[in-house]
GROMACS .gro file of C-alpha atoms in nm:
model
  292
    1UNK     CA    1   1.272   1.621  -0.207
    2UNK     CA    2   0.931   1.783  -0.167
    3UNK     CA    3   0.728   1.676   0.138
    4UNK     CA    4   0.410   1.686  -0.071
    5UNK     CA    5   0.304   1.319  -0.104
    6UNK     CA    6   0.217   1.359  -0.472
    7UNK     CA    7   0.575   1.467  -0.543
    8UNK     CA    8   0.761   1.213  -0.330
    9UNK     CA    9   0.767   0.933  -0.588
   10UNK     CA   10   0.774   0.915  -0.971
   11UNK     CA   11   0.460   1.024  -1.154
   12UNK     CA   12   0.330   0.919  -1.495
   13UNK     CA   13   0.386   0.929  -1.781
   14UNK     CA   14   0.638   0.647  -1.750
   15UNK     CA   15   0.826   0.498  -2.047
   16UNK     CA   16   0.604   0.261  -2.243
   17UNK     CA   17   0.698  -0.096  -2.154
   18UNK     CA   18   0.565  -0.448  -2.160
   19UNK     CA   19   0.693  -0.775  -2.017
   20UNK     CA   20   0.616  -1.143  -2.053
   21UNK     CA   21   0.649  -1.401  -1.778
   22UNK     CA   22   0.853  -1.425  -1.571
   23UNK     CA   23   0.803  -1.053  -1.513
   24UNK     CA   24   1.112  -0.894  -1.358
   25UNK     CA   25   1.147  -0.593  -1.133
   26UNK     CA   26   1.501  -0.547  -1.265
   27UNK     CA   27   1.365  -0.468  -1.613
   28UNK     CA   28   1.119  -0.198  -1.506
   29UNK     CA   29   1.171   0.172  -1.582
   30UNK     CA   30   1.169   0.335  -1.336
   31UNK     CA   31   1.263   0.055  -1.099
   32UNK     CA   32   1.025   0.025  -0.803
   33UNK     CA   33   1.131   0.167  -0.469
   34UNK     CA   34   1.116  -0.114  -0.215
   35UNK     CA   35   1.268   0.080   0.072
   36UNK     CA   36   1.631  -0.025   0.039
   37UNK     CA   37   1.758   0.326   0.113
   38UNK     CA   38   1.476   0.445   0.335
   39UNK     CA   39   1.322   0.177   0.558
   40UNK     CA   40   1.445   0.185   0.918
   41UNK     CA   41   1.346  -0.090   1.158
   42UNK     CA   42   1.267  -0.062   1.528
   43UNK     CA   43   1.272  -0.425   1.640
   44UNK     CA   44   0.896  -0.474   1.606
   45UNK     CA   45   0.940  -0.832   1.477
   46UNK     CA   46   1.254  -0.928   1.664
   47UNK     CA   47   1.308  -1.303   1.664
   48UNK     CA   48   1.005  -1.379   1.446
   49UNK     CA   49   0.990  -1.599   1.136
   50UNK     CA   50   0.783  -1.488   0.836
   51UNK     CA   51   0.672  -1.666   0.519
   52UNK     CA   52   0.587  -1.428   0.234
   53UNK     CA   53   0.439  -1.551  -0.094
   54UNK     CA   54   0.531  -1.349  -0.400
   55UNK     CA   55   0.830  -1.226  -0.202
   56UNK     CA   56   1.066  -1.198  -0.496
   57UNK     CA   57   0.944  -0.857  -0.617
   58UNK     CA   58   0.691  -0.579  -0.578
   59UNK     CA   59   0.504  -0.551  -0.250
   60UNK     CA   60   0.640  -0.887  -0.134
   61UNK     CA   61   1.001  -0.772  -0.170
   62UNK     CA   62   0.932  -0.449   0.017
   63UNK     CA   63   0.763  -0.643   0.298
   64UNK     CA   64   1.052  -0.891   0.315
   65UNK     CA   65   1.302  -0.608   0.352
   66UNK     CA   66   1.091  -0.428   0.613
   67UNK     CA   67   1.033  -0.747   0.815
   68UNK     CA   68   1.407  -0.821   0.810
   69UNK     CA   69   1.491  -0.473   0.930
   70UNK     CA   70   1.235  -0.519   1.206
   71UNK     CA   71   1.422  -0.832   1.317
   72UNK     CA   72   1.249  -1.123   1.140
   73UNK     CA   73   1.397  -1.412   0.946
   74UNK     CA   74   1.218  -1.441   0.613
   75UNK     CA   75   1.122  -1.717   0.373
   76UNK     CA   76   1.006  -1.596   0.033
   77UNK     CA   77   0.797  -1.813  -0.196
   78UNK     CA   78   0.816  -1.735  -0.566
   79UNK     CA   79   0.719  -1.885  -0.901
   80UNK     CA   80   0.991  -1.825  -1.161
   81UNK     CA   81   1.196  -1.506  -1.122
   82UNK     CA   82   1.522  -1.645  -0.981
   83UNK     CA   83   1.722  -1.324  -1.021
   84UNK     CA   84   1.461  -1.114  -0.841
   85UNK     CA   85   1.437  -1.371  -0.561
   86UNK     CA   86   1.814  -1.362  -0.519
   87UNK     CA   87   1.809  -0.983  -0.485
   88UNK     CA   88   1.539  -1.002  -0.219
   89UNK     CA   89   1.740  -1.259  -0.024
   90UNK     CA   90   2.048  -1.037  -0.043
   91UNK     CA   91   1.846  -0.746   0.098
   92UNK     CA   92   1.723  -0.964   0.387
   93UNK     CA   93   2.071  -1.096   0.464
   94UNK     CA   94   2.230  -0.751   0.436
   95UNK     CA   95   1.981  -0.650   0.707
   96UNK     CA   96   2.136  -0.911   0.934
   97UNK     CA   97   1.865  -1.177   0.912
   98UNK     CA   98   1.840  -1.524   0.763
   99UNK     CA   99   1.667  -1.573   0.428
  100UNK     CA  100   1.519  -1.873   0.252
  101UNK     CA  101   1.382  -1.874  -0.104
  102UNK     CA  102   1.158  -2.157  -0.225
  103UNK     CA  103   1.051  -2.183  -0.588
  104UNK     CA  104   0.723  -2.337  -0.703
  105UNK     CA  105   0.353  -2.298  -0.774
  106UNK     CA  106   0.137  -2.212  -0.471
  107UNK     CA  107  -0.166  -2.324  -0.670
  108UNK     CA  108  -0.054  -2.676  -0.576
  109UNK     CA  109  -0.160  -2.791  -0.227
  110UNK     CA  110   0.143  -3.014  -0.184
  111UNK     CA  111   0.381  -2.728  -0.259
  112UNK     CA  112   0.204  -2.510  -0.001
  113UNK     CA  113   0.254  -2.777   0.263
  114UNK     CA  114   0.620  -2.803   0.163
  115UNK     CA  115   0.663  -2.425   0.196
  116UNK     CA  116   0.537  -2.435   0.553
  117UNK     CA  117   0.735  -2.748   0.640
  118UNK     CA  118   1.064  -2.606   0.515
  119UNK     CA  119   1.006  -2.267   0.677
  120UNK     CA  120   0.945  -2.430   1.014
  121UNK     CA  121   1.233  -2.676   0.984
  122UNK     CA  122   1.496  -2.442   0.837
  123UNK     CA  123   1.409  -2.116   1.011
  124UNK     CA  124   1.275  -2.257   1.337
  125UNK     CA  125   0.906  -2.176   1.336
  126UNK     CA  126   0.636  -1.965   1.174
  127UNK     CA  127   0.501  -1.647   1.331
  128UNK     CA  128   0.381  -1.442   1.033
  129UNK     CA  129   0.222  -1.564   0.710
  130UNK     CA  130   0.183  -1.305   0.434
  131UNK     CA  131  -0.044  -1.428   0.154
  132UNK     CA  132   0.068  -1.184  -0.112
  133UNK     CA  133   0.132  -1.368  -0.440
  134UNK     CA  134  -0.111  -1.292  -0.721
  135UNK     CA  135  -0.161  -1.332  -1.093
  136UNK     CA  136  -0.354  -1.095  -1.316
  137UNK     CA  137  -0.393  -1.032  -1.687
  138UNK     CA  138  -0.566  -0.735  -1.844
  139UNK     CA  139  -0.391  -0.712  -2.181
  140UNK     CA  140  -0.649  -0.777  -2.452
  141UNK     CA  141  -0.928  -0.850  -2.202
  142UNK     CA  142  -1.218  -0.608  -2.255
  143UNK     CA  143  -1.518  -0.824  -2.168
  144UNK     CA  144  -1.588  -1.154  -1.994
  145UNK     CA  145  -1.569  -1.360  -2.315
  146UNK     CA  146  -1.207  -1.247  -2.361
  147UNK     CA  147  -1.085  -1.430  -2.048
  148UNK     CA  148  -0.952  -1.779  -2.138
  149UNK     CA  149  -1.073  -2.066  -1.922
  150UNK     CA  150  -0.727  -2.179  -1.816
  151UNK     CA  151  -0.633  -1.824  -1.720
  152UNK     CA  152  -0.943  -1.787  -1.500
  153UNK     CA  153  -0.856  -2.109  -1.320
  154UNK     CA  154  -0.493  -2.006  -1.274
  155UNK     CA  155  -0.592  -1.670  -1.125
  156UNK     CA  156  -0.826  -1.835  -0.875
  157UNK     CA  157  -0.572  -2.102  -0.779
  158UNK     CA  158  -0.294  -1.850  -0.729
  159UNK     CA  159  -0.487  -1.568  -0.568
  160UNK     CA  160  -0.738  -1.731  -0.332
  161UNK     CA  161  -0.733  -2.113  -0.335
  162UNK     CA  162  -0.366  -2.104  -0.235
  163UNK     CA  163  -0.460  -1.907   0.077
  164UNK     CA  164  -0.676  -2.195   0.198
  165UNK     CA  165  -0.390  -2.439   0.135
  166UNK     CA  166  -0.131  -2.222   0.310
  167UNK     CA  167  -0.342  -2.134   0.612
  168UNK     CA  168  -0.442  -2.497   0.664
  169UNK     CA  169  -0.076  -2.594   0.660
  170UNK     CA  170   0.045  -2.301   0.871
  171UNK     CA  171  -0.205  -2.280   1.157
  172UNK     CA  172  -0.093  -2.600   1.336
  173UNK     CA  173   0.255  -2.443   1.368
  174UNK     CA  174   0.140  -2.096   1.478
  175UNK     CA  175   0.128  -1.995   1.845
  176UNK     CA  176  -0.085  -1.728   2.014
  177UNK     CA  177   0.036  -1.390   1.895
  178UNK     CA  178   0.099  -1.513   1.542
  179UNK     CA  179  -0.047  -1.318   1.251
  180UNK     CA  180  -0.170  -1.365   0.897
  181UNK     CA  181  -0.172  -1.070   0.655
  182UNK     CA  182  -0.342  -1.106   0.316
  183UNK     CA  183  -0.306  -0.884   0.011
  184UNK     CA  184  -0.649  -0.771  -0.111
  185UNK     CA  185  -0.696  -0.477  -0.352
  186UNK     CA  186  -0.901  -0.172  -0.440
  187UNK     CA  187  -1.024  -0.402  -0.718
  188UNK     CA  188  -1.239  -0.582  -0.459
  189UNK     CA  189  -1.441  -0.260  -0.426
  190UNK     CA  190  -1.396  -0.092  -0.764
  191UNK     CA  191  -1.356  -0.380  -1.013
  192UNK     CA  192  -1.226  -0.317  -1.363
  193UNK     CA  193  -1.388  -0.527  -1.641
  194UNK     CA  194  -1.051  -0.611  -1.798
  195UNK     CA  195  -0.940  -0.756  -1.462
  196UNK     CA  196  -1.264  -0.934  -1.372
  197UNK     CA  197  -1.116  -1.270  -1.262
  198UNK     CA  198  -0.848  -1.092  -1.059
  199UNK     CA  199  -1.101  -0.850  -0.907
  200UNK     CA  200  -1.331  -1.136  -0.813
  201UNK     CA  201  -1.054  -1.316  -0.627
  202UNK     CA  202  -0.969  -0.997  -0.440
  203UNK     CA  203  -1.332  -0.971  -0.328
  204UNK     CA  204  -1.305  -1.331  -0.208
  205UNK     CA  205  -0.991  -1.241  -0.011
  206UNK     CA  206  -1.184  -0.970   0.174
  207UNK     CA  207  -1.447  -1.226   0.275
  208UNK     CA  208  -1.180  -1.484   0.358
  209UNK     CA  209  -1.001  -1.236   0.584
  210UNK     CA  210  -1.312  -1.134   0.775
  211UNK     CA  211  -1.426  -1.491   0.828
  212UNK     CA  212  -1.084  -1.630   0.914
  213UNK     CA  213  -1.027  -1.352   1.164
  214UNK     CA  214  -1.328  -1.475   1.358
  215UNK     CA  215  -1.229  -1.840   1.317
  216UNK     CA  216  -0.877  -1.801   1.457
  217UNK     CA  217  -0.933  -1.537   1.725
  218UNK     CA  218  -0.975  -1.798   2.000
  219UNK     CA  219  -0.636  -1.945   1.902
  220UNK     CA  220  -0.477  -1.603   1.942
  221UNK     CA  221  -0.395  -1.575   1.571
  222UNK     CA  222  -0.493  -1.246   1.412
  223UNK     CA  223  -0.589  -1.214   1.044
  224UNK     CA  224  -0.601  -0.889   0.848
  225UNK     CA  225  -0.561  -0.767   0.491
  226UNK     CA  226  -0.411  -0.473   0.309
  227UNK     CA  227  -0.604  -0.337   0.011
  228UNK     CA  228  -0.364  -0.143  -0.213
  229UNK     CA  229  -0.464   0.092  -0.488
  230UNK     CA  230  -0.238   0.115  -0.794
  231UNK     CA  231   0.117   0.004  -0.711
  232UNK     CA  232   0.421   0.013  -0.940
  233UNK     CA  233   0.518  -0.356  -0.953
  234UNK     CA  234   0.618  -0.605  -1.228
  235UNK     CA  235   0.253  -0.712  -1.261
  236UNK     CA  236   0.184  -0.383  -1.439
  237UNK     CA  237   0.404  -0.411  -1.753
  238UNK     CA  238   0.316  -0.781  -1.769
  239UNK     CA  239  -0.060  -0.722  -1.753
  240UNK     CA  240  -0.120  -0.413  -1.968
  241UNK     CA  241  -0.031  -0.262  -2.303
  242UNK     CA  242   0.259  -0.018  -2.305
  243UNK     CA  243   0.040   0.292  -2.332
  244UNK     CA  244  -0.165   0.188  -2.028
  245UNK     CA  245   0.154   0.116  -1.836
  246UNK     CA  246   0.283   0.462  -1.923
  247UNK     CA  247  -0.024   0.627  -1.766
  248UNK     CA  248  -0.060   0.382  -1.478
  249UNK     CA  249  -0.190   0.557  -1.166
  250UNK     CA  250  -0.245   0.892  -1.336
  251UNK     CA  251  -0.617   0.893  -1.248
  252UNK     CA  252  -0.550   0.832  -0.878
  253UNK     CA  253  -0.621   1.129  -0.646
  254UNK     CA  254  -0.246   1.127  -0.573
  255UNK     CA  255  -0.183   1.143  -0.951
  256UNK     CA  256   0.060   0.850  -0.934
  257UNK     CA  257   0.085   0.488  -0.829
  258UNK     CA  258   0.222   0.388  -0.490
  259UNK     CA  259   0.569   0.246  -0.462
  260UNK     CA  260   0.605  -0.088  -0.278
  261UNK     CA  261   0.797   0.088   0.000
  262UNK     CA  262   0.482   0.286   0.080
  263UNK     CA  263   0.287  -0.035   0.148
  264UNK     CA  264   0.538  -0.221   0.366
  265UNK     CA  265   0.485  -0.021   0.689
  266UNK     CA  266   0.118  -0.125   0.696
  267UNK     CA  267   0.213  -0.492   0.671
  268UNK     CA  268   0.460  -0.439   0.956
  269UNK     CA  269   0.189  -0.278   1.171
  270UNK     CA  270  -0.056  -0.564   1.110
  271UNK     CA  271   0.215  -0.825   1.177
  272UNK     CA  272   0.345  -0.681   1.502
  273UNK     CA  273   0.206  -0.655   1.855
  274UNK     CA  274   0.111  -0.289   1.816
  275UNK     CA  275  -0.203  -0.404   1.631
  276UNK     CA  276  -0.291  -0.672   1.889
  277UNK     CA  277  -0.662  -0.577   1.900
  278UNK     CA  278  -0.702  -0.558   1.523
  279UNK     CA  279  -0.831  -0.866   1.343
  280UNK     CA  280  -1.064  -0.933   1.051
  281UNK     CA  281  -0.994  -0.585   0.912
  282UNK     CA  282  -0.913  -0.455   0.564
  283UNK     CA  283  -0.674  -0.160   0.563
  284UNK     CA  284  -0.680   0.049   0.248
  285UNK     CA  285  -0.361   0.204   0.110
  286UNK     CA  286  -0.512   0.352  -0.201
  287UNK     CA  287  -0.396   0.712  -0.240
  288UNK     CA  288  -0.749   0.837  -0.182
  289UNK     CA  289  -0.955   0.581  -0.376
  290UNK     CA  290  -1.246   0.482  -0.146
  291UNK     CA  291  -1.303   0.125  -0.032
  292UNK     CA  292  -1.672   0.133  -0.112
   0.00000   0.00000   0.00000
């Protein structure tokens, strides 16, 4: 394989494809690379316990695999995609770590408390919280009047309100050295009109991360975020028309979208002790798109 980064993963055009919920990684063409054949761990998270929302597919699955290969037991929270969640758990367990999958809606405060409670009780603690789950919809949304009211509320509940619920539940169980990693987006800095509710929540996540990092520093809990550019995940064929999916990422400086496996190492860095003096930061993994 070429060492040129543009050539190291599939480039558009991709086959035209669309999905409805629950969107499934197993039905994508090409299937995302989540690091199954490439990620090698070095014990950076040995003995830790991580809770990852949206861990059934996409970036969440890649992070779950990487964390497991770094030595962590992993709980994944997911909404509907049972088959994808099962595959993620298999990848974690094949890496020699314990897995736990919990189904439900993180837009509900009670479910968020239950996620934390079960993670602590069944896996023995909570050292890393990854707030990664997100909902977006761009198909047929060209201007603000095209966004249905219930969809706007769902996006906010899933993408940002859930982070308040989860952090409130998690912090009492987290010891000094624990970490929180949030998934922001290039959309926080370069918002697309068809994704306006999603983009707005990602801007809120940036603010949430910076403020929470200051809030929890005295407790020894670090808080950072990763801001991806275009990434080939099941959100893409679910959110866009087939022709837009086919060209997804083509206008990136790298001429392609990232694969989830290319995001996971940044989450590992922010979760482990090597980043001990980093908090309240947003790390861009955008393929050259500026965070500005």
